[in-house]
mmCIF file of C-alpha atoms in Angstrom:
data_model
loop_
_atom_site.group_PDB
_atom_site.id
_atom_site.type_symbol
_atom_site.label_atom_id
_atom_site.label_comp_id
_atom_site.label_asym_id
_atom_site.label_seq_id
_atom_site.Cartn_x
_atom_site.Cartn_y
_atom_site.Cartn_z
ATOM 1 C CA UNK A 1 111.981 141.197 130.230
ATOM 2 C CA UNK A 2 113.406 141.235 133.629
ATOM 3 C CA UNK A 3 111.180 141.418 137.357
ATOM 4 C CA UNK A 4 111.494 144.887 138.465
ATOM 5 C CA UNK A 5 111.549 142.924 141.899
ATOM 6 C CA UNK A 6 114.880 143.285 143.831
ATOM 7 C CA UNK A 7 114.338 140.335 146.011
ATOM 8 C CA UNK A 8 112.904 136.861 145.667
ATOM 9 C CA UNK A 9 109.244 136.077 147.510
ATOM 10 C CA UNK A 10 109.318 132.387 146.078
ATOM 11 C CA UNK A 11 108.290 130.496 149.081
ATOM 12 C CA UNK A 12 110.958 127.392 150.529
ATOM 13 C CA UNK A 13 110.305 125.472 153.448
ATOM 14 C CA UNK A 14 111.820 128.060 155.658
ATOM 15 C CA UNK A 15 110.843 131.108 154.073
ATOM 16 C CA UNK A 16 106.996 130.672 153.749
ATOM 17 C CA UNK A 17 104.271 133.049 151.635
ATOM 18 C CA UNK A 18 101.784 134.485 153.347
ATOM 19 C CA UNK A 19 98.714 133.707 151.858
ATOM 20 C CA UNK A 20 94.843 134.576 151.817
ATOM 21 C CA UNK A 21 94.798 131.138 153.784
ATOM 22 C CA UNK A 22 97.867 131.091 155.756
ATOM 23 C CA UNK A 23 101.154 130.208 155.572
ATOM 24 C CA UNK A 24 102.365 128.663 152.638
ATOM 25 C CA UNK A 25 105.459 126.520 152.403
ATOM 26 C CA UNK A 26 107.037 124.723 149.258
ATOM 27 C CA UNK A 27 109.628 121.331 150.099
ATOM 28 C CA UNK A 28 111.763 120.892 147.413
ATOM 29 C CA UNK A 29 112.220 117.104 145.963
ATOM 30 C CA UNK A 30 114.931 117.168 143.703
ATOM 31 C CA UNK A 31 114.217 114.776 140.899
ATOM 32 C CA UNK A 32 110.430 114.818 142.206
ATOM 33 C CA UNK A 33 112.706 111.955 144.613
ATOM 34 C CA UNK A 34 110.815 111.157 148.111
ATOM 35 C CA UNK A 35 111.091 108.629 150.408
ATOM 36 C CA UNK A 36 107.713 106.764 151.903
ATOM 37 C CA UNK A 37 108.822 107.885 155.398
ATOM 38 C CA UNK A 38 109.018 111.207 154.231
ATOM 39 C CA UNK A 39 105.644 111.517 152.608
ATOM 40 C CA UNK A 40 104.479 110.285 155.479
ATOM 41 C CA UNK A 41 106.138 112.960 157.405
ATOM 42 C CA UNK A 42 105.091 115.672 155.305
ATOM 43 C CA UNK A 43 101.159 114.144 155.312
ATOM 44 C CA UNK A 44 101.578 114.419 159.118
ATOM 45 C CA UNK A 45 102.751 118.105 158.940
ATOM 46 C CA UNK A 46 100.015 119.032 156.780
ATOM 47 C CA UNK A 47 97.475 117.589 159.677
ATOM 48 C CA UNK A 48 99.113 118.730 162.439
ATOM 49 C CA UNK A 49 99.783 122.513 161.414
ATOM 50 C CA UNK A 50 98.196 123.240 157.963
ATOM 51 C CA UNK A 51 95.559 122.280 155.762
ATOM 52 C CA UNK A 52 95.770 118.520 156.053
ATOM 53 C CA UNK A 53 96.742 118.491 151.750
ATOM 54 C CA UNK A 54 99.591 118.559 150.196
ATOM 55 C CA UNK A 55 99.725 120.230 146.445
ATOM 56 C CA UNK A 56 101.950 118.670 143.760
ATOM 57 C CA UNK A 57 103.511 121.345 141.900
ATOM 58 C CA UNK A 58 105.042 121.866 137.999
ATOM 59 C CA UNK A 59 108.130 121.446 139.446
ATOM 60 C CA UNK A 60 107.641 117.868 141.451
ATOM 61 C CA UNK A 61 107.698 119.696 144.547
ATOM 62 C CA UNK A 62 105.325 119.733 147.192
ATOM 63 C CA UNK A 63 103.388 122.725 149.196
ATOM 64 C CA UNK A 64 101.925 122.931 152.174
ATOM 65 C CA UNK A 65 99.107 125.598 152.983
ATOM 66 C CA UNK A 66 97.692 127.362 155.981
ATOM 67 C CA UNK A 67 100.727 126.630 158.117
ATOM 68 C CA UNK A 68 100.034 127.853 161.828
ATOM 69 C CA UNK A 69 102.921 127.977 163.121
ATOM 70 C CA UNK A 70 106.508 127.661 160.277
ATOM 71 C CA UNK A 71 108.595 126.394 163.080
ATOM 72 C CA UNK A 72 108.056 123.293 164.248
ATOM 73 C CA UNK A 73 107.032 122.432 160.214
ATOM 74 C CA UNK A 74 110.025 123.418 159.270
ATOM 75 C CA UNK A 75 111.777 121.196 161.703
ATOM 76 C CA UNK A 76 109.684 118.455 161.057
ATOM 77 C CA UNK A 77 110.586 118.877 157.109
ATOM 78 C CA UNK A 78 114.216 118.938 158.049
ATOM 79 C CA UNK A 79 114.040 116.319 160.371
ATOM 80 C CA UNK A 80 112.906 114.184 157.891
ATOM 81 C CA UNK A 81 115.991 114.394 155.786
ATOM 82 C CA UNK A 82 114.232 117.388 153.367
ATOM 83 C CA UNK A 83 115.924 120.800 154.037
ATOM 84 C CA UNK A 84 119.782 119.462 153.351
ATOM 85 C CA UNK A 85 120.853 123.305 152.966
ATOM 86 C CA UNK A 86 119.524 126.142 155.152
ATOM 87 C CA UNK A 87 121.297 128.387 152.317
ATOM 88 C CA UNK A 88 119.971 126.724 149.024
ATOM 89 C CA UNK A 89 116.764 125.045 150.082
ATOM 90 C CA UNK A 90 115.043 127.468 147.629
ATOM 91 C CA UNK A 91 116.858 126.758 144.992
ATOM 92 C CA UNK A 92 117.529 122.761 144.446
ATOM 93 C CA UNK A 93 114.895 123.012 141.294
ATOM 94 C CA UNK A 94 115.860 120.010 139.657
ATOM 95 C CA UNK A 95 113.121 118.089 137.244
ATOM 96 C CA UNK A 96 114.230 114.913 135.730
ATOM 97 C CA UNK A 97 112.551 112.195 133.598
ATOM 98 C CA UNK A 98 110.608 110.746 136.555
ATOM 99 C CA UNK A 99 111.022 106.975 135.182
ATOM 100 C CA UNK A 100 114.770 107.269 133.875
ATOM 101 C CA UNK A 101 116.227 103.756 135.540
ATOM 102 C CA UNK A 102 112.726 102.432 135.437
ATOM 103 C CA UNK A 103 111.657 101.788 132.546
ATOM 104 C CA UNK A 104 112.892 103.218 128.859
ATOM 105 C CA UNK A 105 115.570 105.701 128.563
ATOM 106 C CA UNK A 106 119.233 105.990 127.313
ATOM 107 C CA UNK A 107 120.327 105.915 130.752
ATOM 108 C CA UNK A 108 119.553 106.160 134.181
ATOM 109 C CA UNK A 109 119.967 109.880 135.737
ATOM 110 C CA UNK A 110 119.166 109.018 139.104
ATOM 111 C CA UNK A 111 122.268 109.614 140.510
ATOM 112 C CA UNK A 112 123.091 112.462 138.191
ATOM 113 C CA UNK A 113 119.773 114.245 140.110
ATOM 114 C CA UNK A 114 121.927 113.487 143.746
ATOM 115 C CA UNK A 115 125.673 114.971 141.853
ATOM 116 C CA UNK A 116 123.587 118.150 140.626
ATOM 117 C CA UNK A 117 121.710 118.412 144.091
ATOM 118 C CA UNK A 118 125.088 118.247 145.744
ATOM 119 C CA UNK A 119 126.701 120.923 143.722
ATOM 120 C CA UNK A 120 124.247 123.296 143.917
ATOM 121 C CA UNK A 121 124.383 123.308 147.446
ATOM 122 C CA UNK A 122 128.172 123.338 147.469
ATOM 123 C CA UNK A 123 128.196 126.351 145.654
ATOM 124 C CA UNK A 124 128.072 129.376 148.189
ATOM 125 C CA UNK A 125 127.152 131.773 144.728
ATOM 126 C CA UNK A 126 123.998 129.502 143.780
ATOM 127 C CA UNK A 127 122.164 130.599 147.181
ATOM 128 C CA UNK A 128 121.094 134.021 144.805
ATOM 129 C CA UNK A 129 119.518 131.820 142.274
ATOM 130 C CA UNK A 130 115.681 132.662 142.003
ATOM 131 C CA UNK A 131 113.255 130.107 143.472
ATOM 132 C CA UNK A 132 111.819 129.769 140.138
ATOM 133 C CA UNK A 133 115.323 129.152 138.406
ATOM 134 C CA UNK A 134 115.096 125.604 137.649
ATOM 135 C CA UNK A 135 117.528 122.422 135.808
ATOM 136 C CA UNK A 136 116.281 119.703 133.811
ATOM 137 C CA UNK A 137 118.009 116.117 132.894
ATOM 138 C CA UNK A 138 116.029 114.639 130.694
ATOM 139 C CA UNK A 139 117.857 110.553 129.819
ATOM 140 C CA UNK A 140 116.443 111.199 126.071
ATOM 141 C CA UNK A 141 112.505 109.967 125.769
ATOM 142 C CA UNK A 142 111.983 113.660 125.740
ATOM 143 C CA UNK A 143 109.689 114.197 128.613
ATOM 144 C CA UNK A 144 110.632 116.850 130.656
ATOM 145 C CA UNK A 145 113.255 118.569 127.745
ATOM 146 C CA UNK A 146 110.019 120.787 126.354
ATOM 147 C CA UNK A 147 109.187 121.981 129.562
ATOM 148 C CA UNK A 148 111.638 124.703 129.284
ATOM 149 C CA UNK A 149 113.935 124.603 132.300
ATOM 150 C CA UNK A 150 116.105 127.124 132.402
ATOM 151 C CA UNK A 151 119.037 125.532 131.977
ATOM 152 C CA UNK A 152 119.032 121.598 131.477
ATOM 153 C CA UNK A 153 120.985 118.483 129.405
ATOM 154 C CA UNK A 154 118.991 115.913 127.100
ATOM 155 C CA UNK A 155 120.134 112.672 126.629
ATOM 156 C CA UNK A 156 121.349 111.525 123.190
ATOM 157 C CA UNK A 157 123.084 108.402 123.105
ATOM 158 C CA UNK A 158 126.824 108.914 123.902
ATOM 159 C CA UNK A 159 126.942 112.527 124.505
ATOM 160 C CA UNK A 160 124.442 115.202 125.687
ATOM 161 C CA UNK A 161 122.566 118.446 123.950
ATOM 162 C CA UNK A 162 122.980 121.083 126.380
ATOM 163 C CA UNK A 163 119.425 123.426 126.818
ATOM 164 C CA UNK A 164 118.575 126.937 127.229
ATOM 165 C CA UNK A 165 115.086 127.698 128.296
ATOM 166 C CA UNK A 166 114.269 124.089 127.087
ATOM 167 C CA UNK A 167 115.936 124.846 123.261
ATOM 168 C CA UNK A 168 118.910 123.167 121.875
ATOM 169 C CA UNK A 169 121.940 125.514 122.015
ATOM 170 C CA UNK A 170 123.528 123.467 119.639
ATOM 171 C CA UNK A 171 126.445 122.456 122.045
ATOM 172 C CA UNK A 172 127.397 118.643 122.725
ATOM 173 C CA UNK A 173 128.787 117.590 126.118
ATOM 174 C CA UNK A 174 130.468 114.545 127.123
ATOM 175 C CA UNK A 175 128.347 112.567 130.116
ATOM 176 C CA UNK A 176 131.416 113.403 132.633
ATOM 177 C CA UNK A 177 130.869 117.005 131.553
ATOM 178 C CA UNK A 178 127.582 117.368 131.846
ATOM 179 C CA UNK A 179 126.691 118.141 135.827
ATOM 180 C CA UNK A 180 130.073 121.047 136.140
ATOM 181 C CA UNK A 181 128.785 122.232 132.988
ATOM 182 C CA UNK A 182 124.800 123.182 134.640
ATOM 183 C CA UNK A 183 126.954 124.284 137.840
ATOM 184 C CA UNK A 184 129.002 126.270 135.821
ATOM 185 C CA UNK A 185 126.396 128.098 133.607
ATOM 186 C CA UNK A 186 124.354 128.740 136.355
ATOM 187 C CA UNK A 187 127.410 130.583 138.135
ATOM 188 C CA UNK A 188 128.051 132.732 135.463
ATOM 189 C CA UNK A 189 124.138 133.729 134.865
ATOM 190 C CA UNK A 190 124.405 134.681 138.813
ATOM 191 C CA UNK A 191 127.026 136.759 137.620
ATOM 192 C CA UNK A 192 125.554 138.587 134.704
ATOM 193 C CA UNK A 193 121.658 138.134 135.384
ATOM 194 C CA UNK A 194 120.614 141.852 137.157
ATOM 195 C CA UNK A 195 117.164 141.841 138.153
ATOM 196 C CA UNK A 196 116.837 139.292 135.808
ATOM 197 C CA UNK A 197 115.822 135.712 137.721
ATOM 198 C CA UNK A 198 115.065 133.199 135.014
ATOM 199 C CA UNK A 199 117.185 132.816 131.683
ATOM 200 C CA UNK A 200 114.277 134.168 129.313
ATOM 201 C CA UNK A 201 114.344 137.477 131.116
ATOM 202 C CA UNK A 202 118.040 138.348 130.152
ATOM 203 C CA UNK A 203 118.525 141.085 127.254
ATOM 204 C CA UNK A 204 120.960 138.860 125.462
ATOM 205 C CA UNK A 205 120.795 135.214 126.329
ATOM 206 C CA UNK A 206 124.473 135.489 124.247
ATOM 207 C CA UNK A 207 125.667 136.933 127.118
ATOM 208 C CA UNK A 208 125.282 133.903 129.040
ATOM 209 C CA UNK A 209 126.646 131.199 126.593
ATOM 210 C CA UNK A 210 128.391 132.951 123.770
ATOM 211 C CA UNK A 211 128.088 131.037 120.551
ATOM 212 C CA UNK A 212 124.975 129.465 121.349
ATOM 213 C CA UNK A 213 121.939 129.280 118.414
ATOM 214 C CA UNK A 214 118.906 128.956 119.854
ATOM 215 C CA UNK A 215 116.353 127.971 116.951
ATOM 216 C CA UNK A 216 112.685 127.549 117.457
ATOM 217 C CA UNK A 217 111.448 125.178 120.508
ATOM 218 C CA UNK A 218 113.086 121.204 119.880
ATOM 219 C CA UNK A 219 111.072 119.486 122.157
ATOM 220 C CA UNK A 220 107.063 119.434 121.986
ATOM 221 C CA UNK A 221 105.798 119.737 125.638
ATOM 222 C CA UNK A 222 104.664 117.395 127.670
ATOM 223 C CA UNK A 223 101.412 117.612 129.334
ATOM 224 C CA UNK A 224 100.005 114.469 130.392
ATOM 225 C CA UNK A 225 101.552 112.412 133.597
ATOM 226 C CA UNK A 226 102.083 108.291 133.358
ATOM 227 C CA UNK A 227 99.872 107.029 134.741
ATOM 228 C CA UNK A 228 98.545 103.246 135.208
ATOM 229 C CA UNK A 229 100.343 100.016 135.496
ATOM 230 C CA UNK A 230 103.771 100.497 134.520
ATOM 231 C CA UNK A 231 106.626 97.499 133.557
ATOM 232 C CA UNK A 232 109.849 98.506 134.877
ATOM 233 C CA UNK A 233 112.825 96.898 132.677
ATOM 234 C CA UNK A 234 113.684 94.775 136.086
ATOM 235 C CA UNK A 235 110.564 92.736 136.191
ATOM 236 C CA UNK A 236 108.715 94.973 138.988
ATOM 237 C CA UNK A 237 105.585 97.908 138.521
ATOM 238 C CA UNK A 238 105.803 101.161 138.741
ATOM 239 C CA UNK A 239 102.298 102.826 138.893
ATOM 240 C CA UNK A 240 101.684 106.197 137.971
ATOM 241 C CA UNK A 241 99.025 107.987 140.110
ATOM 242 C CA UNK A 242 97.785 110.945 138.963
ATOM 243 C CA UNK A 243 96.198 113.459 141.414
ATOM 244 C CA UNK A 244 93.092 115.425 140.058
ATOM 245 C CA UNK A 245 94.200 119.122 140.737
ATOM 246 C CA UNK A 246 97.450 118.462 141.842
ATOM 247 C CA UNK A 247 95.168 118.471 145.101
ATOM 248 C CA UNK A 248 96.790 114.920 147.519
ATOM 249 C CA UNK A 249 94.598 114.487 150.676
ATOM 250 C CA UNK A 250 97.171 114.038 153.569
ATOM 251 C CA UNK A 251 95.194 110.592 154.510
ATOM 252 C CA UNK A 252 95.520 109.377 150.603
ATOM 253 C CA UNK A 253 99.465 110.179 151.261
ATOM 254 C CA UNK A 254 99.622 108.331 154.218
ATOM 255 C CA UNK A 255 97.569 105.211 151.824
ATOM 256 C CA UNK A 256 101.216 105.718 149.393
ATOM 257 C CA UNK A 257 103.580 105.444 152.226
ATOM 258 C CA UNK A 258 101.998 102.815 153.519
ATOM 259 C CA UNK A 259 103.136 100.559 150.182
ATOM 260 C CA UNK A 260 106.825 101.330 151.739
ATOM 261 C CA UNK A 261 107.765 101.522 148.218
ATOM 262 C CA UNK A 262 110.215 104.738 146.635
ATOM 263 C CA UNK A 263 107.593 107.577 145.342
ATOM 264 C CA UNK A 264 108.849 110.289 142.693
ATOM 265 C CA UNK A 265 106.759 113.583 142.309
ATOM 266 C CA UNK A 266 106.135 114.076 138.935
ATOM 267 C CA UNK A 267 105.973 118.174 137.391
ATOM 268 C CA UNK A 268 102.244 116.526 135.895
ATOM 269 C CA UNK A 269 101.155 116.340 139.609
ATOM 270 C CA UNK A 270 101.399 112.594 140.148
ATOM 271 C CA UNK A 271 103.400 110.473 141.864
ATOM 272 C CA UNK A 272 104.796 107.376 140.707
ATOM 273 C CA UNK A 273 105.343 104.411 143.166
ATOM 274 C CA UNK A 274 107.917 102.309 142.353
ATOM 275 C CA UNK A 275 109.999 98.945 142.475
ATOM 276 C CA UNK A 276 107.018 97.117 143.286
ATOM 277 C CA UNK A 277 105.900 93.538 142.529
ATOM 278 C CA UNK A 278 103.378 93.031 140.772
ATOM 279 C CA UNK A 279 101.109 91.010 143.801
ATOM 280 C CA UNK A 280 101.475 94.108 145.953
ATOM 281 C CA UNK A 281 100.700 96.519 142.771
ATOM 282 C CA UNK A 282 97.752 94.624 142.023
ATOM 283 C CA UNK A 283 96.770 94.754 145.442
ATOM 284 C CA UNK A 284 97.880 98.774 145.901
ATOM 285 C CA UNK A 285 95.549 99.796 142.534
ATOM 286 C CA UNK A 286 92.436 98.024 144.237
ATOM 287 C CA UNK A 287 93.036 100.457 147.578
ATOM 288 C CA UNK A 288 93.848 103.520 145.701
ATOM 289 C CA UNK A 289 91.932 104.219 143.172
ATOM 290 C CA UNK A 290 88.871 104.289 145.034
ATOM 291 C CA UNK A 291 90.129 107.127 147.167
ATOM 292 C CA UNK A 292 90.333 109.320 144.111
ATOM 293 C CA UNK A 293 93.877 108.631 142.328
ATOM 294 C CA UNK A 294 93.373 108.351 138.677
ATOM 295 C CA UNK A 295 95.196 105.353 137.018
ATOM 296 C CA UNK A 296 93.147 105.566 133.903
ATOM 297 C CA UNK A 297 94.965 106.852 130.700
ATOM 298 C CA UNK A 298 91.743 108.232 129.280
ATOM 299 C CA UNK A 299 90.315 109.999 132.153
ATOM 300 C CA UNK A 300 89.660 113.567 131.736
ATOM 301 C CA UNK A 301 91.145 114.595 134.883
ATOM 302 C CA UNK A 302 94.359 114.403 132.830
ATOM 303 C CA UNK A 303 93.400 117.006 130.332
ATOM 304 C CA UNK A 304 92.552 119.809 133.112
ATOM 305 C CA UNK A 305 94.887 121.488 136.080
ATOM 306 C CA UNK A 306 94.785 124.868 137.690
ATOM 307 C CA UNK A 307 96.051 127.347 140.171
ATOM 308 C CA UNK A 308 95.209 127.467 143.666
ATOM 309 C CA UNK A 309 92.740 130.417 142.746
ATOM 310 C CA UNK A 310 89.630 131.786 145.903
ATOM 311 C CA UNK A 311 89.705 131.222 149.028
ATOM 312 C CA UNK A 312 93.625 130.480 149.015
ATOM 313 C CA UNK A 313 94.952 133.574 146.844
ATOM 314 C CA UNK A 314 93.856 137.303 146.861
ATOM 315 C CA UNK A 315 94.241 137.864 143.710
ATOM 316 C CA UNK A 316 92.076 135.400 141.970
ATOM 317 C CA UNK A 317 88.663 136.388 140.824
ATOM 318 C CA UNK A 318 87.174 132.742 141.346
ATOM 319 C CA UNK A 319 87.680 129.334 143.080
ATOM 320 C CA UNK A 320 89.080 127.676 140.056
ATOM 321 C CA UNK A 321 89.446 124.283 141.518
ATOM 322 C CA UNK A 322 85.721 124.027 141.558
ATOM 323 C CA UNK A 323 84.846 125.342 138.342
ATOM 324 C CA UNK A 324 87.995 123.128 136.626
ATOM 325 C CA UNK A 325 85.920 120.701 137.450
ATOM 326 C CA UNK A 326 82.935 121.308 136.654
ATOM 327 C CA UNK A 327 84.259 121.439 133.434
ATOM 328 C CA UNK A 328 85.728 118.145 132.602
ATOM 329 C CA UNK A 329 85.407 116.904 129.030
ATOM 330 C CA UNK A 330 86.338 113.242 128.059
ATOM 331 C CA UNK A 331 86.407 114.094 124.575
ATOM 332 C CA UNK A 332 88.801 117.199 124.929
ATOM 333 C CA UNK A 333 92.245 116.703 123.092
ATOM 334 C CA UNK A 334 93.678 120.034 124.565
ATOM 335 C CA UNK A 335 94.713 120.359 128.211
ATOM 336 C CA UNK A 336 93.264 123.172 129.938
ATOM 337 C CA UNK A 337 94.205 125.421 132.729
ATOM 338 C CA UNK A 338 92.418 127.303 134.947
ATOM 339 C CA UNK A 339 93.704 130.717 136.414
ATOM 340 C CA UNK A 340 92.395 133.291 138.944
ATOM 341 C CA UNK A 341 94.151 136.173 137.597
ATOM 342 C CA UNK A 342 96.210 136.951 134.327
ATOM 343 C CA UNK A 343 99.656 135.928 136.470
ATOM 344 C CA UNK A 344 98.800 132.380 135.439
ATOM 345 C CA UNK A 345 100.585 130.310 138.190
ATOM 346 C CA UNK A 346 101.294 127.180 136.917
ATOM 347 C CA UNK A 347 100.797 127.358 133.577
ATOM 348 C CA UNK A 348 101.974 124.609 131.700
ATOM 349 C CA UNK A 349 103.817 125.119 127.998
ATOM 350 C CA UNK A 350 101.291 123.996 126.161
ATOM 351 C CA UNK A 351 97.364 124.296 125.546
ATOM 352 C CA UNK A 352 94.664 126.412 126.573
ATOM 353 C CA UNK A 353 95.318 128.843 130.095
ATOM 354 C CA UNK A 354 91.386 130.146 130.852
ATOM 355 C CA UNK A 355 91.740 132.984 132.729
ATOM 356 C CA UNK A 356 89.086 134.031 135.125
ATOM 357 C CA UNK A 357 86.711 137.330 134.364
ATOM 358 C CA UNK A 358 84.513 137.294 137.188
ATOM 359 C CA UNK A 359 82.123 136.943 134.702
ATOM 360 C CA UNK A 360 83.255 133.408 133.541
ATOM 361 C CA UNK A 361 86.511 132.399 131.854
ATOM 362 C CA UNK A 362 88.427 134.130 128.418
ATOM 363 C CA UNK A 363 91.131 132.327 126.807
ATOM 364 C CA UNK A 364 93.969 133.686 128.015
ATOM 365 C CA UNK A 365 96.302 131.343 125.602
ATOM 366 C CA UNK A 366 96.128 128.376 123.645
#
């Protein structure tokens, strides 16, 4: 069912949210792709004119709360190479398989991420894309594929499936074909979409892609980041970093730049720092992980996330954060989210969303 909203409040780097806490802006990272230099410029931001933490989001973008004053942060984003496109900064929602060129995977989509980027902002039409509207290239280990991007491709050997809300439509594209083919969907759903501003809230999704059979969901979700020491199929480490609450302390950023190393934001909330030997990994896990970055596959802080919930939102009936985790559980095999209010922000796919009552927490799903 469509928003009965005629314009879009989802927040960009220039466009901020007002909320209970103060300005709230959200960087895009296409890919979850960020430079140490930029981190570092975005943990300086947060310090100077806002919270001094950055949030990971679902996405693999990053927020930045209680802004003071949107200027100068915004130029301080852009200046750091973040905000490519006045026009479509809102809208360069791109998730893709935060390893792919790493380690596993029928091919790399790194540069795939930069060709979509690219197009997007070429396209004048794309500017009226939703901020919520998002693409997915997923290079076939199926890990981003059942998160249900809008519109997204899934690696499959020689050719691609093309996705709908994360479900195979049952269409095969050539490689070549693949990036003009997201452009070109997205165009038309511009087109035909209404006050409709994700794919699941058209009346006919036939409209959109005649001929296309969407069956029951083909990926299972994916709720749990990488984390740990990771091989990459060069020789070097990757380690995957997750952050408890999607909650980074701008001094633990600055820590991750420091490694001078390439960082991808993953839509778990963790980063990943890459291309790494395995001396200066060794040497990175004994500095981090004391400051509160889980590299543990078994910790519980993987199994639990939430929104932003009291002081930082009106509308949430309890400071979620806190009572997340308070409620860690090693031996829980479900992921659970915590909500202030039945909107749900951030809900991932799959498991339990508890849903605040003021007088504790109902399952909400799951």
């Amino acid at each position: 069912m469509a928003r009965s909203r005629d314009t879009d409040g989802c927040p960009g780097a220039l466009q901020a949210h007002q909320a209970a806490d103060g300005a709230l802006v959200r960087v895009r990272l296409p890919g979850g792709m960020i430079t140490a230099a930029q981190l570092a410029t975005l943990a300086g931001t947060s310090r100077r004119f806002g919270s001094g933490t950055l949030e990971l989001t679902s996405r693999g973008n990053v927020q930045l709360r209680g802004i003071t004053d949107v200027t100068p942060a915004a130029e301080a984003i852009a200046g750091a190479g973040l905000l490519p496109s006045t026009t479509h900064e809102r809208v360069r929602n791109i998730v893709a398989s935060p390893l792919s060129g790493r380690a596993g995977g029928h091919a790399d989509l790194r540069s795939w991420v930069g060709e979509l980027d690219a197009g997007i902002c070429a396209e004048p039409r794309l500017a009226e894309l939703g901020g919520r509207f998002w693409f997915s290239l997923d290079d076939g280990r199926a890990d981003v594929s059942g998160l249900g991007a809008d519109i997204g491709v899934h690696i499959l050997g020689d050719d691609c499936a093309l996705l709908l809300t994360g479900r195979d439509t049952g269409i095969r594209l050539a490689p070549r074909d693949a990036i003009e083919t997201l452009i070109d969907l997205a165009r038309r759903f511009v087109d035909i979409r209404g006050k409709a501003w994700r794919i699941n809230e058209l009346d006919d999704v036939a409209e959109l892609l005649p001929g296309a059979a969407l069956g029951d969901a083909t990926f299972s979700p994916v709720t749990r980041a990488p984390v740990g020491w990771i091989n990459q199929d060069d020789g070097r480490v990757a380690l995957g970093a997750a952050v408890p609450l999607g909650a980074l302390p701008a001094s633990v950023a600055e820590y991750l730049a420091a490694i001078e190393a390439p960082l991808v934001v993953t839509p778990w909330r963790s980063v990943l720092v890459c291309d790494v030997e395995e001396a200066v990994a060794d040497t990175a896990l004994r500095v981090l992980a004391p400051l509160g970055l889980v590299f543990d596959e078994n910790s519980p802080w993987l199994n639990v996330s939430a929104c932003i919930g009291s002081p930082g939102c009106e509308h949430s009936a309890a400071d979620v954060r806190a009572d997340a985790a308070l409620a860690l559980d090693a031996d829980s095999a479900v992921h659970r989210h915590f909500v202030g209010c039945e909107r749900a922000c951030g809900s991932p796919p799959a498991g339990q969303v508890l849903v605040a009552s003021g007088q504790g927490y109902r399952l909400l799903r799951g």
